[in-house]
Each structure stands twice: as C-alpha cells, then as structure tokens.
Short mmCIF file of C-alpha atoms in Angstrom, two decimals:
data_model
loop_
_atom_site.label_atom_id
_atom_site.label_comp_id
_atom_site.label_asym_id
_atom_site.label_seq_id
_atom_site.Cartn_x
_atom_site.Cartn_y
_atom_site.Cartn_z
CA UNK A 7 91.71 130.05 82.08
CA UNK A 8 92.80 133.26 80.48
CA UNK A 9 96.10 134.43 81.86
CA UNK A 10 96.35 137.98 83.08
CA UNK A 11 98.51 140.10 80.81
CA UNK A 12 98.26 137.69 77.88
CA UNK A 13 97.11 138.80 74.48
CA UNK A 14 93.43 138.61 74.08
CA UNK A 15 92.47 135.46 72.23
CA UNK A 16 95.20 133.24 73.73
CA UNK A 17 95.21 130.83 76.61
CA UNK A 18 98.26 130.07 78.61
CA UNK A 19 99.17 126.52 79.32
CA UNK A 20 102.60 125.54 80.64
CA UNK A 21 105.04 125.54 77.74
CA UNK A 22 102.38 126.09 75.10
CA UNK A 23 100.65 129.13 73.62
CA UNK A 24 97.43 128.09 72.05
CA UNK A 25 95.91 130.63 69.74
CA UNK A 26 92.17 130.65 69.76
CA UNK A 27 92.18 130.81 66.03
CA UNK A 28 93.23 128.05 63.72
CA UNK A 29 96.98 127.77 63.15
CA UNK A 30 100.15 126.07 64.28
CA UNK A 31 101.07 125.57 67.88
CA UNK A 32 103.90 127.82 69.05
CA UNK A 33 106.28 126.22 71.50
CA UNK A 34 107.88 128.39 74.17
CA UNK A 35 111.70 128.37 74.16
CA UNK A 36 113.14 125.82 76.55
CA UNK A 37 115.34 126.78 79.45
CA UNK A 38 118.65 125.10 80.37
CA UNK A 39 120.77 126.34 77.49
CA UNK A 40 122.93 128.38 79.86
CA UNK A 41 124.88 125.30 80.94
CA UNK A 42 125.48 124.29 77.31
CA UNK A 43 126.53 127.83 76.38
CA UNK A 44 128.89 127.89 79.35
CA UNK A 45 130.47 124.60 78.32
CA UNK A 46 130.98 125.77 74.75
CA UNK A 47 132.40 129.10 75.93
CA UNK A 48 134.74 127.30 78.35
CA UNK A 49 135.95 125.02 75.55
CA UNK A 50 136.66 128.07 73.35
CA UNK A 51 138.63 129.75 76.14
CA UNK A 52 140.56 126.52 76.78
CA UNK A 53 141.54 126.28 73.11
CA UNK A 54 142.70 129.91 73.09
CA UNK A 55 144.77 129.46 76.27
CA UNK A 56 146.26 126.20 74.97
CA UNK A 57 147.32 127.77 71.68
CA UNK A 58 148.88 130.72 73.55
CA UNK A 59 150.86 128.33 75.80
CA UNK A 60 152.06 126.32 72.78
CA UNK A 61 153.27 129.54 71.11
CA UNK A 62 155.11 130.61 74.27
CA UNK A 63 156.79 127.21 74.60
CA UNK A 64 157.78 127.25 70.91
CA UNK A 65 159.24 130.75 71.32
CA UNK A 66 161.27 129.65 74.35
CA UNK A 67 162.60 126.63 72.44
CA UNK A 68 163.68 128.85 69.55
CA UNK A 69 165.43 131.24 71.96
CA UNK A 70 167.35 128.38 73.58
CA UNK A 71 168.40 126.99 70.21
CA UNK A 72 169.49 130.46 69.10
CA UNK A 73 171.57 130.88 72.21
CA UNK A 74 173.20 127.49 71.77
CA UNK A 75 173.99 128.39 68.12
CA UNK A 76 175.86 131.45 69.38
CA UNK A 77 177.83 129.35 71.88
CA UNK A 78 178.69 126.79 69.16
CA UNK A 79 179.84 129.57 66.81
CA UNK A 80 182.05 131.04 69.51
CA UNK A 81 183.61 127.65 70.27
CA UNK A 82 184.35 127.13 66.56
CA UNK A 83 185.89 130.60 66.21
CA UNK A 84 188.00 130.07 69.32
CA UNK A 85 189.50 126.90 67.89
CA UNK A 86 190.17 128.52 64.50
CA UNK A 87 191.97 131.40 66.19
CA UNK A 88 194.02 129.01 68.35
CA UNK A 89 195.09 127.09 65.24
CA UNK A 90 195.85 130.22 63.21
CA UNK A 91 198.02 131.57 66.08
CA UNK A 92 200.31 128.51 65.71
CA UNK A 93 201.42 129.83 62.31
CA UNK A 94 201.82 128.30 58.90
CA UNK A 95 203.06 124.71 58.98
CA UNK A 96 201.89 124.16 62.57
CA UNK A 97 198.10 124.31 62.10
CA UNK A 98 197.78 120.52 62.38
CA UNK A 99 199.25 120.57 65.90
CA UNK A 100 196.44 120.46 68.46
CA UNK A 101 193.80 119.84 65.84
CA UNK A 102 191.74 116.79 66.87
CA UNK A 103 188.37 115.22 66.11
CA UNK A 104 185.76 114.45 68.72
CA UNK A 105 186.78 116.96 71.40
CA UNK A 106 183.95 117.21 73.97
CA UNK A 107 183.27 120.55 75.58
CA UNK A 108 180.95 121.26 78.54
CA UNK A 109 179.61 124.82 78.25
CA UNK A 110 175.92 125.22 79.10
CA UNK A 111 175.41 121.94 77.29
CA UNK A 112 177.51 119.26 75.63
CA UNK A 113 179.26 120.26 72.40
CA UNK A 114 181.48 118.15 70.15
CA UNK A 115 184.23 120.01 68.31
CA UNK A 116 186.07 118.53 65.31
CA UNK A 117 189.14 120.24 63.89
CA UNK A 118 190.37 119.11 60.48
CA UNK A 119 193.56 120.57 58.97
CA UNK A 120 194.08 120.24 55.25
CA UNK A 121 196.29 121.65 52.57
CA UNK A 122 194.85 123.75 49.83
CA UNK A 123 196.08 124.66 46.36
CA UNK A 124 198.86 127.23 46.14
CA UNK A 125 197.67 130.56 44.80
CA UNK A 126 199.40 133.29 42.89
CA UNK A 127 198.79 136.77 44.26
CA UNK A 128 200.39 139.78 42.55
CA UNK A 129 202.90 137.53 40.80
CA UNK A 130 203.91 135.75 44.01
CA UNK A 131 202.97 132.10 44.65
CA UNK A 132 201.76 131.53 48.22
CA UNK A 133 201.18 128.25 50.05
CA UNK A 134 197.89 127.63 51.85
CA UNK A 135 196.64 125.55 54.76
CA UNK A 136 192.92 125.19 55.46
CA UNK A 137 191.44 124.71 58.92
CA UNK A 138 187.86 123.41 59.19
CA UNK A 139 186.23 123.41 62.61
CA UNK A 140 182.75 121.91 63.16
CA UNK A 141 180.93 122.20 66.50
CA UNK A 142 177.85 120.04 66.93
CA UNK A 143 175.23 119.65 69.65
CA UNK A 144 171.83 118.06 70.15
CA UNK A 145 168.56 119.91 70.69
CA UNK A 146 164.98 118.89 71.27
CA UNK A 147 164.37 119.25 67.49
CA UNK A 148 167.43 117.27 66.42
CA UNK A 149 171.20 117.66 66.01
CA UNK A 150 172.64 120.99 64.89
CA UNK A 151 176.13 122.08 63.92
CA UNK A 152 178.18 125.15 63.07
CA UNK A 153 181.13 124.97 60.64
CA UNK A 154 183.88 127.58 60.32
CA UNK A 155 186.53 127.39 57.61
CA UNK A 156 189.73 129.48 57.62
CA UNK A 157 192.86 129.56 55.50
CA UNK A 158 196.41 130.44 56.51
CA UNK A 159 198.81 131.65 53.80
CA UNK A 160 202.61 131.90 53.58
#
C-alpha cells in the first residue's frame, strides 16, 4: 500500500495523507475552485466595465448640457443686441415673455425691459433703461437657465 514516489513513512489513500507516526491528519486541497475563481474574476471585470460605462455616459451628459448652455447664452445675447439696436426709449418694443425657440432643443426666452435710476457721469445726468433676457431649457438633470442683463444710456 505504499505509493511509489511518496515520502517514506506515509501511505497514500485518496484525499488523505496518513503519517505513520502519531499526529494530525492532513487533508489534500480540494479541486473545483477554478470555477469559483472564474466567477469572482468575471464579477470584478463586470464591475470595472460597468463603472467605466457609467463614467462615459456621465461625461456625454455633461458635454450635451455644456453645449446647450452655449446655445442658451447665444440666444440671450442675440435678443439683448436686438433690443439695444432699437435705441434708447424703444427697448420695450419687441420685448416679450415666453417666446419659444426651436434650436437643437426647445428654449424659452423671456425679455423684460425696465427703467433704472438715472446716473451722473462727469457732471452729466444720464437716463438708463435695463434689458433682462433669460433663456431657459430642460435637461435630464433638471431645468437650467441663462440670464443676461444690459443697460442702455442716453
């Protein structure tokens, strides 16, 4: 019953090494851990891939929102320039609330004319009109808006 190639003084039985001297039994390592290791490794790879995809999606969302912020800013500046071009006393003409604009999305533009306090510059009193334009739009993370304020003096 002595196995060839075994240490002298041991007998080989399936799964068990029995020393011929007194002492504890030593159990041979079991097989079949490869499937468990593969499953754990696969789960780790899946978590890494998932987190990478989430980061890519978040980056894309931020880029889209940034681009839409630029469009909203341009729409607000366009309206301010249109109103300023009308000249002092005429800035209220064409200024309206709730104007809807389709430009790579739906934007709402509000134009609010208002008077402002007269100011004295270099000993001369000048009149003032204030134009406030707010452009708003909705995103996947909630509503956003851009506000531009300009003053026209005479």
